[in-house]
Amino acid sequence: MTTHTSGTDETAPDAGLDVRPVAGHIGAEIGGVDLAGELDDAVVAAIRAAVLRWKVVFFRGQHLDHAAHVAFARRFGEPVVLPKRGSASPAGVPEIETTADRLELGGRFGMEHDEWLQRRRHTLLRGWHCDHGARVDPPAATILRAETVPPYGGDTTWSNLAAAYAGLSAPVREFVDGLRAEHRLGVGYQPRPGDDAYVRHLLDHQIATEHPLVRLHPETGEKILFVNGYYVEQIAGLSRPESRAILDMLLEQAVRPEYTVRFRWEPGSVAFWDNRATIHLAPADNAHLGFPRIMHRVMLAGDVPTGVDGRPSKAITGSAPGRW
């Protein structure tokens, strides 16, 4: 049994784990567990409780191969199998998606890395996202492990969307509770002159959903400010100028520093986050350095979000619940 210290989360179920919060609203490091080993039900329950409480938890010094990574994920839900993965993903493990290097985007759709980012990111907050948020049933959680990381740079940042909602004033909370917004692939992308291979890709693979702007968390009952800079197109029923102003305000609220945590990766680090209650920002400070960054991801299947009024999300095009 791990001895609790003053930095430990005393609210977590005691299963021999050391749960140490690392920021005021989000993030905890968990020690005292080998994720590649046989985990009893009490340990699994304690990890689940920590994820729900702190939204993202971190493990260091783990020795997971692909099979152990998938086996660990299965203790918490059903892994998502994507119909198409990146070229670096392992052939025999369909649940694993691998990002070999942010530089691998170079040459994709006929664009080098810098142009790709410039055309995709129409605002400074564009990179903030939840995984696959344009789907009608975004993943419930993501488990990401680091194989190779830069000697410096390459950190990931997460934000707690429940805390962000709670931090809004009461009149604004009442206003946004009943709103819905369209989430769509390719939001804000600036097409290239003439033929654009990415535009053709979007047209062939478009996914769009009308989600509640505030969703109810299916396990905790918390109200979640369901916004991000990557997928949200427009608030339904509002003019485009009204929608833009409100979305900008809400997104700035969602990523206020006090609601965030930043994680310094090491080889063998694992991050496990609640994709329903967080958005995250992948690093943008390492592509020019040329250092490799190899990460492996497993996502867990999620449900269709429900708003405060009880109405579920509605698919517009490209996805159906449970079908990837």
CSV table of C-alpha atoms in Angstrom, one decimal:
chain,number,residue,atom,x,y,z
A,1,MET,CA,0.0,0.0,0.0
A,2,THR,CA,1.4,3.4,-1.0
A,3,THR,CA,1.8,5.9,1.8
A,4,HIS,CA,-0.3,9.0,1.1
A,5,THR,CA,1.5,12.3,1.3
A,6,SER,CA,0.2,15.9,1.4
A,7,GLY,CA,0.2,16.1,-2.4
A,8,THR,CA,-2.0,13.0,-2.9
A,9,ASP,CA,-5.6,13.1,-4.0
A,10,GLU,CA,-7.3,11.9,-0.8
A,11,THR,CA,-10.7,11.6,-2.6
A,12,ALA,CA,-9.5,8.8,-4.9
A,13,PRO,CA,-10.4,5.2,-4.1
A,14,ASP,CA,-7.5,3.6,-2.3
A,15,ALA,CA,-6.1,0.8,-4.4
A,16,GLY,CA,-2.4,1.1,-3.7
A,17,LEU,CA,-2.1,4.0,-6.1
A,18,ASP,CA,-0.4,7.3,-5.6
A,19,VAL,CA,-2.6,9.9,-7.3
A,20,ARG,CA,-0.9,13.3,-7.2
A,21,PRO,CA,-2.8,16.3,-8.7
A,22,VAL,CA,-0.5,18.6,-10.7
A,23,ALA,CA,-2.8,21.6,-11.4
A,24,GLY,CA,-5.7,23.2,-9.7
A,25,HIS,CA,-8.5,22.1,-12.1
A,26,ILE,CA,-7.1,19.3,-14.2
A,27,GLY,CA,-4.4,16.7,-14.3
A,28,ALA,CA,-2.9,14.1,-11.9
A,29,GLU,CA,0.1,11.8,-12.0
A,30,ILE,CA,-0.5,8.3,-10.9
A,31,GLY,CA,2.3,6.1,-9.5
A,32,GLY,CA,2.5,2.7,-8.0
A,33,VAL,CA,1.1,0.8,-11.0
A,34,ASP,CA,2.5,-1.2,-13.9
A,35,LEU,CA,0.1,-0.8,-16.8
A,36,ALA,CA,1.5,-3.8,-18.5
A,37,GLY,CA,0.8,-6.1,-15.6
A,38,GLU,CA,-2.4,-7.8,-14.4
A,39,LEU,CA,-4.6,-5.1,-13.0
A,40,ASP,CA,-7.2,-6.1,-10.5
A,41,ASP,CA,-10.7,-4.5,-10.5
A,42,ALA,CA,-9.9,-2.2,-7.6
A,43,VAL,CA,-7.0,-0.6,-9.5
A,44,VAL,CA,-9.0,-0.2,-12.7
A,45,ALA,CA,-11.8,1.4,-10.6
A,46,ALA,CA,-9.3,3.8,-9.0
A,47,ILE,CA,-7.8,4.8,-12.3
A,48,ARG,CA,-11.3,5.4,-13.8
A,49,ALA,CA,-12.2,7.5,-10.8
A,50,ALA,CA,-9.0,9.6,-11.2
A,51,VAL,CA,-9.7,10.2,-14.9
A,52,LEU,CA,-13.3,11.3,-14.1
A,53,ARG,CA,-12.1,13.6,-11.3
A,54,TRP,CA,-9.0,15.1,-12.9
A,55,LYS,CA,-9.9,14.7,-16.7
A,56,VAL,CA,-6.4,13.6,-17.7
A,57,VAL,CA,-4.0,11.4,-15.8
A,58,PHE,CA,-0.3,10.7,-16.5
A,59,PHE,CA,1.8,7.6,-15.9
A,60,ARG,CA,5.6,7.6,-16.2
A,61,GLY,CA,8.2,4.9,-16.8
A,62,GLN,CA,5.7,2.4,-18.4
A,63,HIS,CA,6.9,-0.5,-20.6
A,64,LEU,CA,3.9,-1.1,-22.9
A,65,ASP,CA,4.1,-2.8,-26.3
A,66,HIS,CA,1.2,-2.5,-28.7
A,67,ALA,CA,-0.6,-5.6,-27.3
A,68,ALA,CA,-0.3,-4.4,-23.7
A,69,HIS,CA,-1.5,-1.0,-24.7
A,70,VAL,CA,-4.6,-2.4,-26.3
A,71,ALA,CA,-5.2,-4.8,-23.4
A,72,PHE,CA,-5.0,-1.9,-20.9
A,73,ALA,CA,-7.4,0.1,-22.9
A,74,ARG,CA,-9.9,-2.7,-23.0
A,75,ARG,CA,-10.3,-2.6,-19.2
A,76,PHE,CA,-12.0,0.7,-19.7
A,77,GLY,CA,-14.0,0.3,-22.9
A,78,GLU,CA,-14.1,-0.8,-26.5
A,79,PRO,CA,-11.2,0.4,-28.6
A,80,VAL,CA,-12.0,2.3,-31.8
A,81,VAL,CA,-10.8,0.7,-35.0
A,82,LEU,CA,-10.4,3.4,-37.6
A,83,PRO,CA,-11.1,2.6,-41.3
A,84,LYS,CA,-7.9,4.4,-42.2
A,85,ARG,CA,-4.8,5.1,-40.2
A,86,GLY,CA,-1.5,6.9,-40.7
A,87,SER,CA,1.3,5.2,-42.7
A,88,ALA,CA,3.4,4.7,-39.5
A,89,SER,CA,0.6,2.7,-37.7
A,90,PRO,CA,1.4,-1.0,-37.0
A,91,ALA,CA,-0.1,-3.3,-39.6
A,92,GLY,CA,-1.2,-6.1,-37.2
A,93,VAL,CA,-2.8,-3.9,-34.5
A,94,PRO,CA,-5.8,-2.1,-35.9
A,95,GLU,CA,-6.6,-0.4,-32.6
A,96,ILE,CA,-3.3,1.5,-32.5
A,97,GLU,CA,-2.8,4.7,-34.5
A,98,THR,CA,0.8,5.9,-34.6
A,99,THR,CA,2.1,9.4,-35.3
A,100,ALA,CA,5.7,9.0,-36.4
A,101,ASP,CA,6.6,12.7,-36.6
A,102,ARG,CA,4.7,16.0,-37.1
A,103,LEU,CA,7.1,16.4,-40.1
A,104,GLU,CA,5.3,13.5,-41.9
A,105,LEU,CA,2.6,16.0,-42.9
A,106,GLY,CA,5.2,17.5,-45.3
A,107,GLY,CA,4.1,16.8,-48.8
A,108,ARG,CA,0.6,15.7,-47.8
A,109,PHE,CA,-2.1,16.9,-50.2
A,110,GLY,CA,0.7,18.6,-52.2
A,111,MET,CA,1.6,21.0,-49.3
A,112,GLU,CA,4.7,21.3,-47.2
A,113,HIS,CA,4.2,21.4,-43.4
A,114,ASP,CA,4.3,25.1,-43.0
A,115,GLU,CA,1.7,25.8,-45.7
A,116,TRP,CA,-0.5,23.0,-44.3
A,117,LEU,CA,-0.6,24.6,-40.9
A,118,GLN,CA,-1.1,28.1,-42.3
A,119,ARG,CA,-4.1,27.1,-44.4
A,120,ARG,CA,-5.7,25.0,-41.6
A,121,ARG,CA,-5.3,27.4,-38.7
A,122,HIS,CA,-7.4,30.5,-39.3
A,123,THR,CA,-7.2,31.6,-35.6
A,124,LEU,CA,-4.6,31.3,-32.9
A,125,LEU,CA,-6.9,28.9,-31.0
A,126,ARG,CA,-7.5,26.6,-34.1
A,127,GLY,CA,-5.4,23.7,-32.8
A,128,TRP,CA,-7.5,23.1,-29.7
A,129,HIS,CA,-9.7,20.0,-30.2
A,130,CYS,CA,-11.2,16.9,-28.8
A,131,ASP,CA,-10.5,13.7,-30.8
A,132,HIS,CA,-12.9,13.2,-33.7
A,133,GLY,CA,-15.3,15.8,-32.4
A,134,ALA,CA,-17.1,16.1,-35.8
A,135,ARG,CA,-18.5,12.6,-35.3
A,136,VAL,CA,-22.0,12.1,-33.8
A,137,ASP,CA,-20.4,9.8,-31.2
A,138,PRO,CA,-16.9,11.2,-30.4
A,139,PRO,CA,-14.5,8.8,-28.5
A,140,ALA,CA,-15.1,8.7,-24.8
A,141,ALA,CA,-11.4,8.6,-23.9
A,142,THR,CA,-7.9,8.5,-25.4
A,143,ILE,CA,-4.8,6.7,-24.2
A,144,LEU,CA,-1.6,8.0,-25.7
A,145,ARG,CA,1.8,6.6,-25.0
A,146,ALA,CA,5.2,8.1,-25.9
A,147,GLU,CA,7.9,6.0,-27.6
A,148,THR,CA,10.4,8.7,-28.7
A,149,VAL,CA,10.2,12.4,-27.7
A,150,PRO,CA,12.3,15.4,-28.4
A,151,PRO,CA,14.9,16.4,-25.8
A,152,TYR,CA,12.9,19.6,-25.4
A,153,GLY,CA,9.7,20.9,-26.8
A,154,GLY,CA,6.8,18.7,-27.8
A,155,ASP,CA,4.6,19.1,-24.7
A,156,THR,CA,0.8,18.6,-24.9
A,157,THR,CA,-1.7,20.8,-23.1
A,158,TRP,CA,-5.2,19.9,-21.9
A,159,SER,CA,-8.1,22.0,-20.7
A,160,ASN,CA,-11.0,21.1,-18.4
A,161,LEU,CA,-14.3,22.0,-20.1
A,162,ALA,CA,-16.4,21.3,-17.0
A,163,ALA,CA,-14.4,23.9,-15.0
A,164,ALA,CA,-14.6,26.3,-18.0
A,165,TYR,CA,-18.4,26.0,-18.0
A,166,ALA,CA,-18.6,26.5,-14.2
A,167,GLY,CA,-16.5,29.6,-14.5
A,168,LEU,CA,-18.9,31.3,-16.8
A,169,SER,CA,-21.3,33.9,-15.2
A,170,ALA,CA,-24.8,32.6,-14.4
A,171,PRO,CA,-26.5,34.6,-17.2
A,172,VAL,CA,-24.1,33.3,-19.8
A,173,ARG,CA,-24.5,29.7,-18.6
A,174,GLU,CA,-28.3,30.0,-18.9
A,175,PHE,CA,-27.9,31.5,-22.4
A,176,VAL,CA,-25.5,28.8,-23.8
A,177,ASP,CA,-27.4,25.8,-22.1
A,178,GLY,CA,-30.0,25.8,-24.9
A,179,LEU,CA,-27.7,26.4,-27.9
A,180,ARG,CA,-26.4,23.9,-30.5
A,181,ALA,CA,-23.5,24.1,-32.9
A,182,GLU,CA,-22.4,22.5,-36.1
A,183,HIS,CA,-19.0,20.6,-35.8
A,184,ARG,CA,-17.5,19.9,-39.2
A,185,LEU,CA,-14.2,18.7,-40.7
A,186,GLY,CA,-12.1,21.4,-42.4
A,187,VAL,CA,-13.5,24.4,-40.5
A,188,GLY,CA,-11.7,27.6,-41.4
A,189,TYR,CA,-9.5,26.0,-44.1
A,190,GLN,CA,-8.3,28.4,-46.7
A,191,PRO,CA,-8.2,26.6,-50.1
A,192,ARG,CA,-5.3,26.8,-52.5
A,193,PRO,CA,-5.9,28.6,-55.8
A,194,GLY,CA,-7.1,26.3,-58.4
A,195,ASP,CA,-7.4,22.5,-57.8
A,196,ASP,CA,-6.9,21.7,-54.1
A,197,ALA,CA,-6.4,18.1,-53.1
A,198,TYR,CA,-7.4,18.7,-49.5
A,199,VAL,CA,-10.7,20.2,-50.5
A,200,ARG,CA,-11.4,17.2,-52.7
A,201,HIS,CA,-10.5,15.0,-49.7
A,202,LEU,CA,-13.0,16.9,-47.5
A,203,LEU,CA,-15.8,16.6,-50.0
A,204,ASP,CA,-15.2,12.9,-50.3
A,205,HIS,CA,-14.9,12.2,-46.6
A,206,GLN,CA,-17.0,15.0,-45.0
A,207,ILE,CA,-18.3,14.5,-41.4
A,208,ALA,CA,-20.6,17.0,-39.7
A,209,THR,CA,-22.8,16.9,-36.6
A,210,GLU,CA,-25.0,19.2,-34.7
A,211,HIS,CA,-23.9,18.9,-31.1
A,212,PRO,CA,-25.3,20.7,-28.0
A,213,LEU,CA,-23.1,23.6,-27.0
A,214,VAL,CA,-23.3,22.3,-23.4
A,215,ARG,CA,-23.4,18.6,-23.1
A,216,LEU,CA,-24.1,16.5,-20.0
A,217,HIS,CA,-21.3,14.1,-19.0
A,218,PRO,CA,-22.8,10.6,-19.1
A,219,GLU,CA,-20.9,9.4,-15.9
A,220,THR,CA,-20.5,12.5,-13.7
A,221,GLY,CA,-23.5,14.5,-14.7
A,222,GLU,CA,-21.3,17.6,-15.1
A,223,LYS,CA,-22.2,20.3,-17.6
A,224,ILE,CA,-19.4,20.4,-20.3
A,225,LEU,CA,-18.7,23.5,-22.4
A,226,PHE,CA,-18.6,21.5,-25.7
A,227,VAL,CA,-16.4,23.9,-27.9
A,228,ASN,CA,-13.1,23.6,-29.6
A,229,GLY,CA,-11.2,25.5,-32.3
A,230,TYR,CA,-10.8,22.7,-34.7
A,231,TYR,CA,-14.3,21.5,-35.6
A,232,VAL,CA,-16.9,24.1,-34.5
A,233,GLU,CA,-18.4,25.8,-37.5
A,234,GLN,CA,-21.4,27.9,-36.3
A,235,ILE,CA,-24.0,28.1,-33.6
A,236,ALA,CA,-27.4,27.1,-35.0
A,237,GLY,CA,-30.0,29.8,-35.3
A,238,LEU,CA,-27.5,32.7,-35.0
A,239,SER,CA,-26.1,34.9,-37.7
A,240,ARG,CA,-22.5,34.3,-38.6
A,241,PRO,CA,-21.2,37.5,-36.9
A,242,GLU,CA,-23.2,36.7,-33.7
A,243,SER,CA,-22.0,33.1,-33.8
A,244,ARG,CA,-18.3,34.1,-34.4
A,245,ALA,CA,-18.3,36.5,-31.5
A,246,ILE,CA,-19.9,34.1,-29.1
A,247,LEU,CA,-17.7,31.1,-30.1
A,248,ASP,CA,-14.6,33.3,-29.7
A,249,MET,CA,-15.7,34.3,-26.2
A,250,LEU,CA,-16.4,30.7,-25.2
A,251,LEU,CA,-13.2,29.2,-26.7
A,252,GLU,CA,-11.2,31.9,-24.9
A,253,GLN,CA,-13.0,30.9,-21.7
A,254,ALA,CA,-12.3,27.2,-22.4
A,255,VAL,CA,-8.5,27.6,-22.7
A,256,ARG,CA,-7.9,30.1,-19.9
A,257,PRO,CA,-4.6,29.1,-18.2
A,258,GLU,CA,-6.2,28.2,-14.9
A,259,TYR,CA,-8.2,25.5,-16.5
A,260,THR,CA,-5.2,23.9,-18.2
A,261,VAL,CA,-2.3,21.5,-17.6
A,262,ARG,CA,0.8,21.0,-19.7
A,263,PHE,CA,2.6,17.7,-19.7
A,264,ARG,CA,6.3,17.1,-20.4
A,265,TRP,CA,6.6,13.8,-22.2
A,266,GLU,CA,9.3,11.2,-21.6
A,267,PRO,CA,9.8,7.8,-23.3
A,268,GLY,CA,7.4,5.5,-21.6
A,269,SER,CA,5.0,8.2,-20.5
A,270,VAL,CA,1.2,7.5,-20.9
A,271,ALA,CA,-1.6,10.1,-20.9
A,272,PHE,CA,-5.2,8.9,-20.4
A,273,TRP,CA,-7.8,11.6,-20.8
A,274,ASP,CA,-11.6,12.0,-20.8
A,275,ASN,CA,-12.3,13.1,-24.4
A,276,ARG,CA,-15.8,14.1,-23.4
A,277,ALA,CA,-14.7,16.7,-20.9
A,278,THR,CA,-11.4,18.1,-22.3
A,279,ILE,CA,-9.9,19.6,-25.3
A,280,HIS,CA,-6.2,19.4,-26.0
A,281,LEU,CA,-3.5,21.2,-27.9
A,282,ALA,CA,-0.8,19.2,-29.7
A,283,PRO,CA,2.7,20.8,-29.7
A,284,ALA,CA,3.6,23.4,-32.4
A,285,ASP,CA,7.1,24.2,-31.0
A,286,ASN,CA,9.0,21.2,-32.3
A,287,ALA,CA,8.5,20.7,-36.0
A,288,HIS,CA,11.4,23.1,-36.9
A,289,LEU,CA,13.8,21.2,-34.6
A,290,GLY,CA,13.8,18.0,-36.6
A,291,PHE,CA,13.7,15.7,-33.6
A,292,PRO,CA,11.6,12.6,-33.9
A,293,ARG,CA,8.4,12.3,-31.9
A,294,ILE,CA,6.7,8.9,-32.0
A,295,MET,CA,3.4,8.5,-30.2
A,296,HIS,CA,0.9,5.6,-30.1
A,297,ARG,CA,-2.8,6.2,-29.6
A,298,VAL,CA,-5.8,4.0,-28.6
A,299,MET,CA,-9.3,5.6,-28.4
A,300,LEU,CA,-12.3,4.2,-26.6
A,301,ALA,CA,-15.7,4.2,-28.3
A,302,GLY,CA,-18.1,6.9,-27.0
A,303,ASP,CA,-21.7,7.7,-26.8
A,304,VAL,CA,-23.9,10.3,-28.6
A,305,PRO,CA,-23.8,13.6,-26.5
A,306,THR,CA,-26.9,14.8,-24.9
A,307,GLY,CA,-27.7,18.5,-24.1
A,308,VAL,CA,-29.1,20.1,-21.0
A,309,ASP,CA,-32.5,19.9,-22.6
A,310,GLY,CA,-32.2,16.1,-23.1
A,311,ARG,CA,-31.8,16.3,-26.9
A,312,PRO,CA,-29.0,14.2,-28.4
A,313,SER,CA,-26.6,15.2,-31.0
A,314,LYS,CA,-27.8,14.9,-34.6
A,315,ALA,CA,-25.6,13.6,-37.5
A,316,ILE,CA,-25.7,15.9,-40.5
A,317,THR,CA,-23.4,13.8,-42.8
A,318,GLY,CA,-20.7,11.2,-42.7
A,319,SER,CA,-21.1,9.3,-39.4
A,320,ALA,CA,-23.5,7.0,-37.6
A,321,PRO,CA,-23.3,5.9,-33.9
A,322,GLY,CA,-20.9,3.0,-33.5
A,323,ARG,CA,-19.8,2.9,-37.2
A,324,TRP,CA,-16.2,4.0,-37.8
